[in-house]
PDB file of C-alpha atoms and ligand atoms in Angstrom:
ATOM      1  CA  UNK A   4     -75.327 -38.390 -44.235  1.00 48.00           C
ATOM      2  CA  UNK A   5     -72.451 -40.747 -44.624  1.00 51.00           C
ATOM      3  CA  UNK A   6     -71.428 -40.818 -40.983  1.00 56.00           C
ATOM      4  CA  UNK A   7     -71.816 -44.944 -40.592  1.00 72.00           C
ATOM      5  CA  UNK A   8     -70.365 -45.288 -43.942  1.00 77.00           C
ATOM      6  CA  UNK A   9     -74.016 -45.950 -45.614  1.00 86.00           C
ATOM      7  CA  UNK A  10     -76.617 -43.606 -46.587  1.00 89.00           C
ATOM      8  CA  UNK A  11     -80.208 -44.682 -45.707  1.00 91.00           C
ATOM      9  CA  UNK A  12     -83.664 -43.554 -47.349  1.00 90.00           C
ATOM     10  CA  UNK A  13     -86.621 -44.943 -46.384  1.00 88.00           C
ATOM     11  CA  UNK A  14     -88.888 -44.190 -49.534  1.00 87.00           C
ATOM     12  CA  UNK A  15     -87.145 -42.073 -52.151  1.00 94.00           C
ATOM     13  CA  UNK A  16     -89.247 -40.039 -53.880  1.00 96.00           C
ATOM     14  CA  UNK A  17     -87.379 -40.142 -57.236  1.00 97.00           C
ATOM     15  CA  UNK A  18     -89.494 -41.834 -59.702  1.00 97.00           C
ATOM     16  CA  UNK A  19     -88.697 -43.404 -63.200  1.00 97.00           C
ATOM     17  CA  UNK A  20     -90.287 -40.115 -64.855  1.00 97.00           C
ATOM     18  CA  UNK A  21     -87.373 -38.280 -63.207  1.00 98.00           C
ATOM     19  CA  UNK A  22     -85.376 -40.222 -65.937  1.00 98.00           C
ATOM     20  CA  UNK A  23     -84.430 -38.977 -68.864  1.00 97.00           C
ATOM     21  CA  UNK A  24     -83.985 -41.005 -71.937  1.00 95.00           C
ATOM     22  CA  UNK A  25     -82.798 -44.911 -70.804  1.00 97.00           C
ATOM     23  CA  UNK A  26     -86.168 -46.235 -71.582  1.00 97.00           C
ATOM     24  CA  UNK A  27     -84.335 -49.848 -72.286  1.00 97.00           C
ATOM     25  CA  UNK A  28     -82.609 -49.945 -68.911  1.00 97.00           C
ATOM     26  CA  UNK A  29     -85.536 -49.089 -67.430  1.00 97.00           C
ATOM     27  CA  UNK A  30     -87.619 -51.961 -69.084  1.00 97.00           C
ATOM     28  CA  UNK A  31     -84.202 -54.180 -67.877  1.00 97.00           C
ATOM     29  CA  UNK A  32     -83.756 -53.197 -64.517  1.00 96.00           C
ATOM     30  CA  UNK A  33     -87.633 -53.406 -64.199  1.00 95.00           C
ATOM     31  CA  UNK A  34     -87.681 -56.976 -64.907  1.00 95.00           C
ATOM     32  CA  UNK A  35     -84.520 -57.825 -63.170  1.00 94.00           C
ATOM     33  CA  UNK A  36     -85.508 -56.471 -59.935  1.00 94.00           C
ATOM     34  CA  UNK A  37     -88.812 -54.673 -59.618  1.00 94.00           C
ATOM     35  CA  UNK A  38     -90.647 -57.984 -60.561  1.00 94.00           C
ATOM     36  CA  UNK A  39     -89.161 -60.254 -58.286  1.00 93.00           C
ATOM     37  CA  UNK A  40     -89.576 -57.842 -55.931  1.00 91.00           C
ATOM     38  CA  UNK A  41     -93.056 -57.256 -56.626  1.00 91.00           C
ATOM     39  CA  UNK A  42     -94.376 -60.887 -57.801  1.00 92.00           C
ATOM     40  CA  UNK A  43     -92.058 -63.407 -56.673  1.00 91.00           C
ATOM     41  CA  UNK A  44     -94.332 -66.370 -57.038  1.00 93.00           C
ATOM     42  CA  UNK A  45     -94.042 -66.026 -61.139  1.00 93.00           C
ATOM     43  CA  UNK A  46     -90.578 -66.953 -60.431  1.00 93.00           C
ATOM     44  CA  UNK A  47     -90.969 -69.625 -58.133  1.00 92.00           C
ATOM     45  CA  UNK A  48     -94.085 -71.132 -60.671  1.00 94.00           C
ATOM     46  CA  UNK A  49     -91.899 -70.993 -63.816  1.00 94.00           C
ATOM     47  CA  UNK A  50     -88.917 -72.450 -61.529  1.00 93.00           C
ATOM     48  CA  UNK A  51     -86.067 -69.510 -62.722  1.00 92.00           C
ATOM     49  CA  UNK A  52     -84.044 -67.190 -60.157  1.00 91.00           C
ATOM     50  CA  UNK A  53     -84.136 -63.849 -60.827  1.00 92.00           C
ATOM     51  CA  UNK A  54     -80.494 -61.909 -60.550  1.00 91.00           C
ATOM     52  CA  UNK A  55     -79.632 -61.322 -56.737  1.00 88.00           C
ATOM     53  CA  UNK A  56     -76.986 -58.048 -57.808  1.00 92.00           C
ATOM     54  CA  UNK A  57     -76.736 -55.969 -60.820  1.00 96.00           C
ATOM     55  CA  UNK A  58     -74.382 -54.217 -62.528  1.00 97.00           C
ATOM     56  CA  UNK A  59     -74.639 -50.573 -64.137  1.00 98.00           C
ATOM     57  CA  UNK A  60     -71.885 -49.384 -66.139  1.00 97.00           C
ATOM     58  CA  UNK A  61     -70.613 -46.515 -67.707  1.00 97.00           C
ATOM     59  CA  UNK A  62     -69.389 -43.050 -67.647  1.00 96.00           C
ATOM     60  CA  UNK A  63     -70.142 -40.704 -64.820  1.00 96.00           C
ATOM     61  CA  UNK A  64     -72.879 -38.122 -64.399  1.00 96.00           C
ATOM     62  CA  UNK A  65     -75.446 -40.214 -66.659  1.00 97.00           C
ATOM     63  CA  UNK A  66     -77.929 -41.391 -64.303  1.00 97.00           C
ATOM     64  CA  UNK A  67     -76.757 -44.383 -62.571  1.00 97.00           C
ATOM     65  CA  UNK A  68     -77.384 -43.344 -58.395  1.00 97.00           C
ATOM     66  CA  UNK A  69     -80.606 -41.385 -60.218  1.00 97.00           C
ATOM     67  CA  UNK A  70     -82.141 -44.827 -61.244  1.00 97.00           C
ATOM     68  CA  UNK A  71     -80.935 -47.047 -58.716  1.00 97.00           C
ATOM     69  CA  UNK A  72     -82.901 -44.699 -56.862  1.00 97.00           C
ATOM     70  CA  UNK A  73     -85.555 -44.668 -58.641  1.00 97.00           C
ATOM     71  CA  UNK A  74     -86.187 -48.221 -58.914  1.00 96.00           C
ATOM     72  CA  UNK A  75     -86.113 -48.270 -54.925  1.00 96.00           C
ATOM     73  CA  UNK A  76     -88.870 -45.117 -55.477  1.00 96.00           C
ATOM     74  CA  UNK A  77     -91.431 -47.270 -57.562  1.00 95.00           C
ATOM     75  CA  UNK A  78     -90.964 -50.210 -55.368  1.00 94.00           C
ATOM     76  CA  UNK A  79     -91.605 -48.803 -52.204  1.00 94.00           C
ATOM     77  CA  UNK A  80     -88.096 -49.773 -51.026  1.00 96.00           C
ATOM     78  CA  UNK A  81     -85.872 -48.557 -48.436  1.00 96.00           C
ATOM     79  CA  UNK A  82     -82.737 -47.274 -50.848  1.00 97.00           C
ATOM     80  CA  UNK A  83     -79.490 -48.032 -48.753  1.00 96.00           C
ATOM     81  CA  UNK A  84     -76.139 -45.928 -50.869  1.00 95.00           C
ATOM     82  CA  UNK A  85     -72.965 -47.703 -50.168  1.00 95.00           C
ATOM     83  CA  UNK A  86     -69.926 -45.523 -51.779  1.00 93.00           C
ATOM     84  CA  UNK A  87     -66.791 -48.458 -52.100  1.00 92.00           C
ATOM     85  CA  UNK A  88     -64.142 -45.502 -51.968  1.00 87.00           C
ATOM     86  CA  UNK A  89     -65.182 -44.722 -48.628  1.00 87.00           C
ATOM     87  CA  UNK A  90     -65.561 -48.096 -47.296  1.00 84.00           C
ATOM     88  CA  UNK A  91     -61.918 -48.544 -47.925  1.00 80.00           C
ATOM     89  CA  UNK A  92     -60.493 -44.984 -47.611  1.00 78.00           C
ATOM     90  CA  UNK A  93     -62.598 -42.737 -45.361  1.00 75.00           C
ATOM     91  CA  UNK A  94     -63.880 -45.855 -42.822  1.00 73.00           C
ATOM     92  CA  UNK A  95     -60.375 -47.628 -42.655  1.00 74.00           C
ATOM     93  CA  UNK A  96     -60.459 -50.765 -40.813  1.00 80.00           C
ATOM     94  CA  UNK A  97     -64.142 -51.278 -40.645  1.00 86.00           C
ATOM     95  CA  UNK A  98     -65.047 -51.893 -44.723  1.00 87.00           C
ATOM     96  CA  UNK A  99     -66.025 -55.384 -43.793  1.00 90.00           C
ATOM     97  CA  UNK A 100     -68.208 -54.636 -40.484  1.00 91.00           C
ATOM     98  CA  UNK A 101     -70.075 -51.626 -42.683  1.00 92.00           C
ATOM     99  CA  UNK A 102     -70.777 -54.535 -45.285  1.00 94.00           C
ATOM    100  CA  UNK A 103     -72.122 -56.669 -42.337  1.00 94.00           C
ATOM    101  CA  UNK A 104     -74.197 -54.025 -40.890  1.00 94.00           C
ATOM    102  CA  UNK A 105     -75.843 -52.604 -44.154  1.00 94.00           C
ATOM    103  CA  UNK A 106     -77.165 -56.123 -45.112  1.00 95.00           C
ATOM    104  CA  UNK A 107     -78.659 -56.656 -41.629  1.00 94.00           C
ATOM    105  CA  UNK A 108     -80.592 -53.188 -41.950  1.00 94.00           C
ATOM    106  CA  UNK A 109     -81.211 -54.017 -45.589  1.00 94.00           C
ATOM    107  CA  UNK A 110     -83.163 -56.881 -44.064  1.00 93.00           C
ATOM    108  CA  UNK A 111     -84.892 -55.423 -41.194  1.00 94.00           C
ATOM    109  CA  UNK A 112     -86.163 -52.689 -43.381  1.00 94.00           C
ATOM    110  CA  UNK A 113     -86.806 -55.119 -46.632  1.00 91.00           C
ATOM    111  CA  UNK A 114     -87.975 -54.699 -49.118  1.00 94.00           C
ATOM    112  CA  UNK A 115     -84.544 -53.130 -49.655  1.00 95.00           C
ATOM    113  CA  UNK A 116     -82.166 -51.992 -52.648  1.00 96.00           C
ATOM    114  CA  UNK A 117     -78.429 -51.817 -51.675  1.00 96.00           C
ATOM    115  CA  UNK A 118     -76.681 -49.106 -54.185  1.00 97.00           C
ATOM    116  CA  UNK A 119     -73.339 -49.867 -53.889  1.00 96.00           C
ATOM    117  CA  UNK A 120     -71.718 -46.790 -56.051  1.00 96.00           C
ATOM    118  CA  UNK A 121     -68.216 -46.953 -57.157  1.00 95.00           C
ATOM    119  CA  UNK A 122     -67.662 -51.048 -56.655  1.00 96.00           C
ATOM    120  CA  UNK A 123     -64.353 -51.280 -58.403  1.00 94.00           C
ATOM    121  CA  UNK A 124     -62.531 -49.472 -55.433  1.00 92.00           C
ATOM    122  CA  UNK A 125     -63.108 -52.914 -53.354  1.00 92.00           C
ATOM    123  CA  UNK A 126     -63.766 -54.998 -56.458  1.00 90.00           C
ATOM    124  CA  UNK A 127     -60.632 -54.058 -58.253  1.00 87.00           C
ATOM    125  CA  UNK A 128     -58.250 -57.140 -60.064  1.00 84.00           C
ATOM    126  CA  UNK A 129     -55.235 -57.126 -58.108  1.00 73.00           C
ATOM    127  CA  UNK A 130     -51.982 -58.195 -58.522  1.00 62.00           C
ATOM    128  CA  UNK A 131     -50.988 -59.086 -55.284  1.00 63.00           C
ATOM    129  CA  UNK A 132     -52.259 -58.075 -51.813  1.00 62.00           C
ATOM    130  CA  UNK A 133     -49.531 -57.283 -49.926  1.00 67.00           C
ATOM    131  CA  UNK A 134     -49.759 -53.712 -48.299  1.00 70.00           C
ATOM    132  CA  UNK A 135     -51.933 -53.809 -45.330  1.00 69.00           C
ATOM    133  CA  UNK A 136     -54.162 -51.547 -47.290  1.00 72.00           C
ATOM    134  CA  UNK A 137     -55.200 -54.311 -49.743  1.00 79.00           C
ATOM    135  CA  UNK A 138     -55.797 -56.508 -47.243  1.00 81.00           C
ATOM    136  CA  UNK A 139     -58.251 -54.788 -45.860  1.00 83.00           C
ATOM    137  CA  UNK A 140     -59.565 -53.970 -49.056  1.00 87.00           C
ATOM    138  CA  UNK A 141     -60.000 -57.741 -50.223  1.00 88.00           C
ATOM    139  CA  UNK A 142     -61.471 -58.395 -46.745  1.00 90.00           C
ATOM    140  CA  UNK A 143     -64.270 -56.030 -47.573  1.00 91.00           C
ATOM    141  CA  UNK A 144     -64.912 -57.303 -50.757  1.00 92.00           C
ATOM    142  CA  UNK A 145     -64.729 -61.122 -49.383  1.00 92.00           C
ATOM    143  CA  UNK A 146     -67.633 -60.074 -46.592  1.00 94.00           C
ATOM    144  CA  UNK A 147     -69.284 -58.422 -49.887  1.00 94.00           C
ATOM    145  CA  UNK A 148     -69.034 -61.781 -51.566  1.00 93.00           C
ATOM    146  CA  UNK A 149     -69.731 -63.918 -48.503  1.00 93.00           C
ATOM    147  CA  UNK A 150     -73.172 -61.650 -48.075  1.00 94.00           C
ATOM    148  CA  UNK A 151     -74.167 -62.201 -51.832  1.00 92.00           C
ATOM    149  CA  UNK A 152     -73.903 -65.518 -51.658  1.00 90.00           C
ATOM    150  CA  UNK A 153     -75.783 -66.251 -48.668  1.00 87.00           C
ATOM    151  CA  UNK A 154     -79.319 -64.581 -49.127  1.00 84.00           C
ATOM    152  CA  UNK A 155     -81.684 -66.091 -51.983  1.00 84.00           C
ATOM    153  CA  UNK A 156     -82.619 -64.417 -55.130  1.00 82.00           C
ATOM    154  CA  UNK A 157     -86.253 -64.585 -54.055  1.00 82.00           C
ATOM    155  CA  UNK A 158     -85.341 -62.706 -50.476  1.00 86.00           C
ATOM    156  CA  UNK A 159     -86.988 -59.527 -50.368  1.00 91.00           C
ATOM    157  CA  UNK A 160     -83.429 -57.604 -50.931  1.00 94.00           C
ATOM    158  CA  UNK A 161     -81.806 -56.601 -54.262  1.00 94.00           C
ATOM    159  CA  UNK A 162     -78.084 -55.429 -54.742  1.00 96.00           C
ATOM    160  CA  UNK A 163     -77.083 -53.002 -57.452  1.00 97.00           C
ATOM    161  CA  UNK A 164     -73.671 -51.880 -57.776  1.00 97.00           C
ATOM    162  CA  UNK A 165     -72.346 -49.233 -60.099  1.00 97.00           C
ATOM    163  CA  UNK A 166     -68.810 -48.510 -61.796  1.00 97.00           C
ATOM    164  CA  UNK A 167     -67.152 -46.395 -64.653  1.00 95.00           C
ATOM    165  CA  UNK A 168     -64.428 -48.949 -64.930  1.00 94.00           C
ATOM    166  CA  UNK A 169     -65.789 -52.236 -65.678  1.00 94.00           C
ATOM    167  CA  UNK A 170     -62.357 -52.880 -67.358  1.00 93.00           C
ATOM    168  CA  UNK A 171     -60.908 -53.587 -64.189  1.00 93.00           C
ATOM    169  CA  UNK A 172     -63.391 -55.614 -61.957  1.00 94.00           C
ATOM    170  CA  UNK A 173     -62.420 -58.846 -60.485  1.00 91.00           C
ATOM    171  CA  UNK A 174     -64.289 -61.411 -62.285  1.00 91.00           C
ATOM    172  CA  UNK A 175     -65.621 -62.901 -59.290  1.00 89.00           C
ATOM    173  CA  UNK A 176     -68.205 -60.378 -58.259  1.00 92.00           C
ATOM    174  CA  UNK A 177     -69.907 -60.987 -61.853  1.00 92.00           C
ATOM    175  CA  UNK A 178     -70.183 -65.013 -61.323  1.00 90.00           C
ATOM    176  CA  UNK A 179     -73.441 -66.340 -61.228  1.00 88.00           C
ATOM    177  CA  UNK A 180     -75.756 -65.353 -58.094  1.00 87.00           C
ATOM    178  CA  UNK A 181     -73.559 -61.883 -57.316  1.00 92.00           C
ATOM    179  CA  UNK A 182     -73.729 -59.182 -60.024  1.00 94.00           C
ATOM    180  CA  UNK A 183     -74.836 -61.521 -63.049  1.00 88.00           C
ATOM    181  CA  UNK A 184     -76.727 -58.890 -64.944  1.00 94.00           C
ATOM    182  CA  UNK A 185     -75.020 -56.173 -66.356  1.00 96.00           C
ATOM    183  CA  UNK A 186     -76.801 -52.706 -67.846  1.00 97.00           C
ATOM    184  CA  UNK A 187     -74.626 -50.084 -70.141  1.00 98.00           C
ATOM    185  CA  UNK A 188     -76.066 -46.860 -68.730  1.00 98.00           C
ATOM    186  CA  UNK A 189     -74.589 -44.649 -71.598  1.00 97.00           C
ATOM    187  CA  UNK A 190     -73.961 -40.706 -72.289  1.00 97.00           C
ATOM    188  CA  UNK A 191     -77.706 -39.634 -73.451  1.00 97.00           C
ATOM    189  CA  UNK A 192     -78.231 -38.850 -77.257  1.00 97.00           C
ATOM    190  CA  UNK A 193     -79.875 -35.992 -78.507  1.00 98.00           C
ATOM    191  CA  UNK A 194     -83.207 -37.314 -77.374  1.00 98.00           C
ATOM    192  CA  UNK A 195     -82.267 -38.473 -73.912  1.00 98.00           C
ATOM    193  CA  UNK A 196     -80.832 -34.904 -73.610  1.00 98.00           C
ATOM    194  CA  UNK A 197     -84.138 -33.180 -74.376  1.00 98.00           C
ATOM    195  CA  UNK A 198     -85.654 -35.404 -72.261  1.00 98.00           C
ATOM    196  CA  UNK A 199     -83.293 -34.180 -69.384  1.00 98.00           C
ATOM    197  CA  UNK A 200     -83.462 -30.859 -70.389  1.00 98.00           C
ATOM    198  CA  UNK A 201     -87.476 -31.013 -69.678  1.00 98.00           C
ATOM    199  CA  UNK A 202     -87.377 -32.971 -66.498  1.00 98.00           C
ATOM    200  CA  UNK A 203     -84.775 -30.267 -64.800  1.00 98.00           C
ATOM    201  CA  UNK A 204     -86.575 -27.143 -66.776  1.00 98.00           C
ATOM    202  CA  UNK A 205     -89.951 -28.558 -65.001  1.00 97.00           C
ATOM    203  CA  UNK A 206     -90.124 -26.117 -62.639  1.00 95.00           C
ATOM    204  CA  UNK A 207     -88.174 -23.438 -64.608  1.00 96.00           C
ATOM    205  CA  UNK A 208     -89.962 -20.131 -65.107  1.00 97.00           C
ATOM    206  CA  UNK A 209     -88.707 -20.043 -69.670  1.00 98.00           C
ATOM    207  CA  UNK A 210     -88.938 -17.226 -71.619  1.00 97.00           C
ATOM    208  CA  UNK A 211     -91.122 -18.313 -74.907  1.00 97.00           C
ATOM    209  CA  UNK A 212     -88.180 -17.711 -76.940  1.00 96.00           C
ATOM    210  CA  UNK A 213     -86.459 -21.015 -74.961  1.00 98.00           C
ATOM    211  CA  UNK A 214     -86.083 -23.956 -77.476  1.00 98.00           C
ATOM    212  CA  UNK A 215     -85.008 -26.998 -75.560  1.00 98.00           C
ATOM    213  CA  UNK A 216     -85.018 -29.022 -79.016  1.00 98.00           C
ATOM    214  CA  UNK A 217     -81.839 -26.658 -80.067  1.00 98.00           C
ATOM    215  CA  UNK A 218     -80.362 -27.013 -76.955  1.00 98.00           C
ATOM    216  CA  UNK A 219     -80.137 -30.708 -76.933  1.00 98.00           C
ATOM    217  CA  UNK A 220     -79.012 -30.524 -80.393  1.00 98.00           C
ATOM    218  CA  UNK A 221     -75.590 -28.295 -79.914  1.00 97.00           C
ATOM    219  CA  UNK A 222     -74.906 -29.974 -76.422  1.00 97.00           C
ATOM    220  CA  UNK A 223     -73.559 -33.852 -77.859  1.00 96.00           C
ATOM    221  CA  UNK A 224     -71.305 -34.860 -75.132  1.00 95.00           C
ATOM    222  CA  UNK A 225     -73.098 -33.853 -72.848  1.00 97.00           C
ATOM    223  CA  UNK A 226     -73.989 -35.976 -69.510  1.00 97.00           C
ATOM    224  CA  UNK A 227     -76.916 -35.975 -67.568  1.00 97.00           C
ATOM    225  CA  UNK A 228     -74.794 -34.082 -65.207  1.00 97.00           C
ATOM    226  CA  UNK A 229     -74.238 -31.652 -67.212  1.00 97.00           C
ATOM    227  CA  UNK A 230     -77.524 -30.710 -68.783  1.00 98.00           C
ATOM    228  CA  UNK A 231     -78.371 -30.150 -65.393  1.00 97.00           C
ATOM    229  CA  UNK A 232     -75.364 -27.819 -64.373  1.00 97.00           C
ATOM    230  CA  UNK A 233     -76.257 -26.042 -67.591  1.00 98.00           C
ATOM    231  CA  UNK A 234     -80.044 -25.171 -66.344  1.00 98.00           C
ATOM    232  CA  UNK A 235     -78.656 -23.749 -63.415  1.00 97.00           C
ATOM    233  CA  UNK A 236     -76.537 -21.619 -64.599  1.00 97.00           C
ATOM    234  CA  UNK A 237     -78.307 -20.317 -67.017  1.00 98.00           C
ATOM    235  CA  UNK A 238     -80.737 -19.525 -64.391  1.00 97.00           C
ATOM    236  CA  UNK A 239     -78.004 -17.559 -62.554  1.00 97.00           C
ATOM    237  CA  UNK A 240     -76.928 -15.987 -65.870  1.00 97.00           C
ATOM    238  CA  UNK A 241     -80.828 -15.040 -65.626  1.00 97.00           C
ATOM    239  CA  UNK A 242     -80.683 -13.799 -61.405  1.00 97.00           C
ATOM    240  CA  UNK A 243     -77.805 -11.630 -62.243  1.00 96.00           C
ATOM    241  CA  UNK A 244     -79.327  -9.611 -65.307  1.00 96.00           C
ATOM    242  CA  UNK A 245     -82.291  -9.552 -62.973  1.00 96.00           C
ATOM    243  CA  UNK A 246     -84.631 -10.652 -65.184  1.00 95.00           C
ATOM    244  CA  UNK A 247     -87.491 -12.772 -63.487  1.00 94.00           C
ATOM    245  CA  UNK A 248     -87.898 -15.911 -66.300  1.00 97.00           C
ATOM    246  CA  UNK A 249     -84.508 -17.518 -68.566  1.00 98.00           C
ATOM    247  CA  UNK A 250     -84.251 -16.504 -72.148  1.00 98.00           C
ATOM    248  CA  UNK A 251     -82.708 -18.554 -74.523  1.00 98.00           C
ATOM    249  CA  UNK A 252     -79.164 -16.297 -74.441  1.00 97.00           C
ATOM    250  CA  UNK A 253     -79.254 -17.725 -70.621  1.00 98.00           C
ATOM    251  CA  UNK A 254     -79.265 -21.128 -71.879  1.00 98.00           C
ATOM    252  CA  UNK A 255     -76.260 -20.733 -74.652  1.00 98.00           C
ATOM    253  CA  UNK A 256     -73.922 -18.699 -72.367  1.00 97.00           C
ATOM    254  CA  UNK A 257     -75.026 -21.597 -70.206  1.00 97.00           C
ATOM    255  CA  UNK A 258     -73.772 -24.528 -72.523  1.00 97.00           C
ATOM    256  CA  UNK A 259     -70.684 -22.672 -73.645  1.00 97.00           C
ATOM    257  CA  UNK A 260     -69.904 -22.106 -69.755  1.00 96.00           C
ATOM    258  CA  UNK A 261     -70.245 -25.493 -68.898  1.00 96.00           C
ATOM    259  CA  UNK A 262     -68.775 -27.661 -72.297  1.00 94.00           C
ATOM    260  CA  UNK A 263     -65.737 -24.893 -73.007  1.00 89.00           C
ATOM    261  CA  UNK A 264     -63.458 -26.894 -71.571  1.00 73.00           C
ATOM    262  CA  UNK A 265     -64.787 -30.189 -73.548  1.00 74.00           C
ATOM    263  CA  UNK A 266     -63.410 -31.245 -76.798  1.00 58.00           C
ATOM    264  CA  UNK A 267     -66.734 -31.471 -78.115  1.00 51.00           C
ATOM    265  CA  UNK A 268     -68.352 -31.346 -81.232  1.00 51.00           C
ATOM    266  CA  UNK A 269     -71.124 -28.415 -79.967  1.00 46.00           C
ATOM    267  CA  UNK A 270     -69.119 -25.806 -80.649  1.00 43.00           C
ATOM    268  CA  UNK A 271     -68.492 -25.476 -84.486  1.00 43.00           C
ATOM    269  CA  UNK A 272     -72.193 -27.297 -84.701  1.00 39.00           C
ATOM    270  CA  UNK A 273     -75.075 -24.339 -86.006  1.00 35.00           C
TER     271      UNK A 273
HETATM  272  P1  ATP B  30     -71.465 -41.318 -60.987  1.00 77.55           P
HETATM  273  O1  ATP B  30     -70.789 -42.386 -61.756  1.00 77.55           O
HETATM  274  O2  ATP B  30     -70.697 -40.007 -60.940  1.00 77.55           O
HETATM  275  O3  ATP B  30     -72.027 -41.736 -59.664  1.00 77.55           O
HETATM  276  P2  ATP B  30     -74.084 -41.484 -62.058  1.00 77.55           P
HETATM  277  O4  ATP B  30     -74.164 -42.143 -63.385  1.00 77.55           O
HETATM  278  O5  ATP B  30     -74.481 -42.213 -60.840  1.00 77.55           O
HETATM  279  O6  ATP B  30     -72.658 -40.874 -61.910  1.00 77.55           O
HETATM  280  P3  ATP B  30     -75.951 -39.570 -61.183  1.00 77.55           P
HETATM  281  O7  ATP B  30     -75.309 -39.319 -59.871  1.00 77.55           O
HETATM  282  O8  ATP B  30     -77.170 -40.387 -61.212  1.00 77.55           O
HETATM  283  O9  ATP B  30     -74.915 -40.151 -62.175  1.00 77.55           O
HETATM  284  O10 ATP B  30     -76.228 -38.190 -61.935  1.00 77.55           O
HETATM  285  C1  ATP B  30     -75.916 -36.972 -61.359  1.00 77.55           C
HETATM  286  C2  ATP B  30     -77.085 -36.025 -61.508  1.00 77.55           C
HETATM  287  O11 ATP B  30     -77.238 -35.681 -62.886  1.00 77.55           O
HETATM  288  C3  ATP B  30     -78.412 -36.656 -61.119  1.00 77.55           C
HETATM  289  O12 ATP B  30     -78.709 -36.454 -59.765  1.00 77.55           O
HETATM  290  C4  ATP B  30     -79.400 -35.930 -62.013  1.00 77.55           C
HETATM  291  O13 ATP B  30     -79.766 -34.692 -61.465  1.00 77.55           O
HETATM  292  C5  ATP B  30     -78.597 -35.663 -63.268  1.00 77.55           C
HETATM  293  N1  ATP B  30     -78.811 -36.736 -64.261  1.00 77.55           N
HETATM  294  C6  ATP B  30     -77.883 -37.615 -64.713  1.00 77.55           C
HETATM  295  N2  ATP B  30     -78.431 -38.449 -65.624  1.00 77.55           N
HETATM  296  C7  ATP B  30     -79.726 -38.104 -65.732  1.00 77.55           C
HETATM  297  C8  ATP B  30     -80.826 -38.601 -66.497  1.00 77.55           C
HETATM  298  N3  ATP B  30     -80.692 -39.625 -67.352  1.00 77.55           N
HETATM  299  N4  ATP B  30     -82.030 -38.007 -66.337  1.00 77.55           N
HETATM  300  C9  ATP B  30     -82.190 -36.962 -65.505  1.00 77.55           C
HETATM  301  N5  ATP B  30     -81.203 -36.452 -64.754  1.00 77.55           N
HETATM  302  C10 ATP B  30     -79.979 -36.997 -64.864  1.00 77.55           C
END
């Protein structure tokens, strides 16, 4: 799907309810970019811009692609997933023409949400740019720049970027009018992780012995990631003993499978 360097779908299905937990940076993200999108004349009445880019943060596996996605889902947007490693590494030479080309779609197929996921691999702070490689690099990111700043926050298309190291962004991309608005998208607590447990168990045939509650309780560390690797296996834990539904043995031999090699807390927890 990545063959042009960009990943395009035209009306994701994902919806908000395929969330779990993050109820906040939904509301955020809502406001941010779903109304403008939606109403833009409350804007222009009250006179305010709303944020052209935004920023999610935080570590990986928690939902960050899932509700950029999902945001495009409820808005009836055309989701367009930029990955910055491979604009630099996989498509060298050409980062700056992919940037070009995906904000031209973005506006031929508006209303449009550009994902860009893993920004800090052309938005890193350098110290000085003198391999070719950085070069090309900082050309990418100044066509990234030079793209931001030349639509309007009204226009019909929204940029969100993603990162897990915010520590080392160039401060430029968070001026004013580029990623101004920044969302924490953090590891789920115990809720979030029943929440996730439910939304990936949806179609899951459960033995009634299954407690979900207990399972979110002894997997802290977790990710979102993870509490969905842990359904599936326990469903193959489930295919092998050829039993037809998961029992809640599945589930533990599940979690110890995937968190053993964690230094988590789960393990001495009862
Ligand atoms: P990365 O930084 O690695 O890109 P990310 O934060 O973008 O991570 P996702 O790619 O959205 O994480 O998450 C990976 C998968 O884990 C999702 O496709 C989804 O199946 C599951 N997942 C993660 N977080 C959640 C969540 N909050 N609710 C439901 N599923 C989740």
């Amino acid at each position: 799907p990545y063959v042009k360097g960009f990943e395009v779908v035209e009306r994701p299905k994902v919806r908000f309810s395929d969330v779990g937990g993050l109820k906040e940076q939904i509301r955020e993200l809502r406001e941010a970019i779903e109304l403008p999108l939606k109403n833009p004349e409350l804007f222009k009445e009250l006179g305010i811009e709303p944020p052209k880019g935004v920023l999610l943060y935080g570590p990986p596996g928690c939902g960050k692609t899932l509700l950029a996605k999902a945001l495009a889902g409820e808005t009836n947007a055309t989701f367009i997933h930029v990955v910055g490693s491979e604009l630099v590494h996989k498509f060298i030479g050409e980062g700056a023409r992919i940037v070009r080309e995906v904000f031209q779609l973005a506006r031929r197929k508006a209303p449009a949400i550009i994902f860009i996921d893993e920004i800090d691999a052309i938005a890193a702070k350098r110290v000085d740019i003198g391999t070719s490689g950085e070069r090309e690099v900082q050309r990418t990111l100044m066509q990234l720049l030079a793209e931001m700043d030349g639509f309007d926050p009204l226009d019909d298309v929204k940029v969100i970027a993603a990162t897990n190291r915010i520590d080392i962004l160039d401060p430029a991309i968070l001026r004013p009018g580029r990623f101004d608005r920044l969302i924490y998208i953090p590891p789920p607590d115990e809720e979030g992780r029943y929440e996730i447990l439910k939304i990936h168990t949806r179609r899951a045939r459960l033995a009634p012995d299954v407690d979900l509650r207990y399972i979110a309780k002894i997997t802290e560390g977790a990710t979102g990631a993870d509490i969905k690797a842990i359904v599936t296996e326990a469903g193959y834990f489930a295919l092998r003993a050829g039993r037809r539904e998961i029992t809640m043995e599945d589930f533990l031999k599940a979690v110890e499978k995937v968190l053993k090699h964690r230094k988590r807390p789960y393990a001495e927890k009862k």
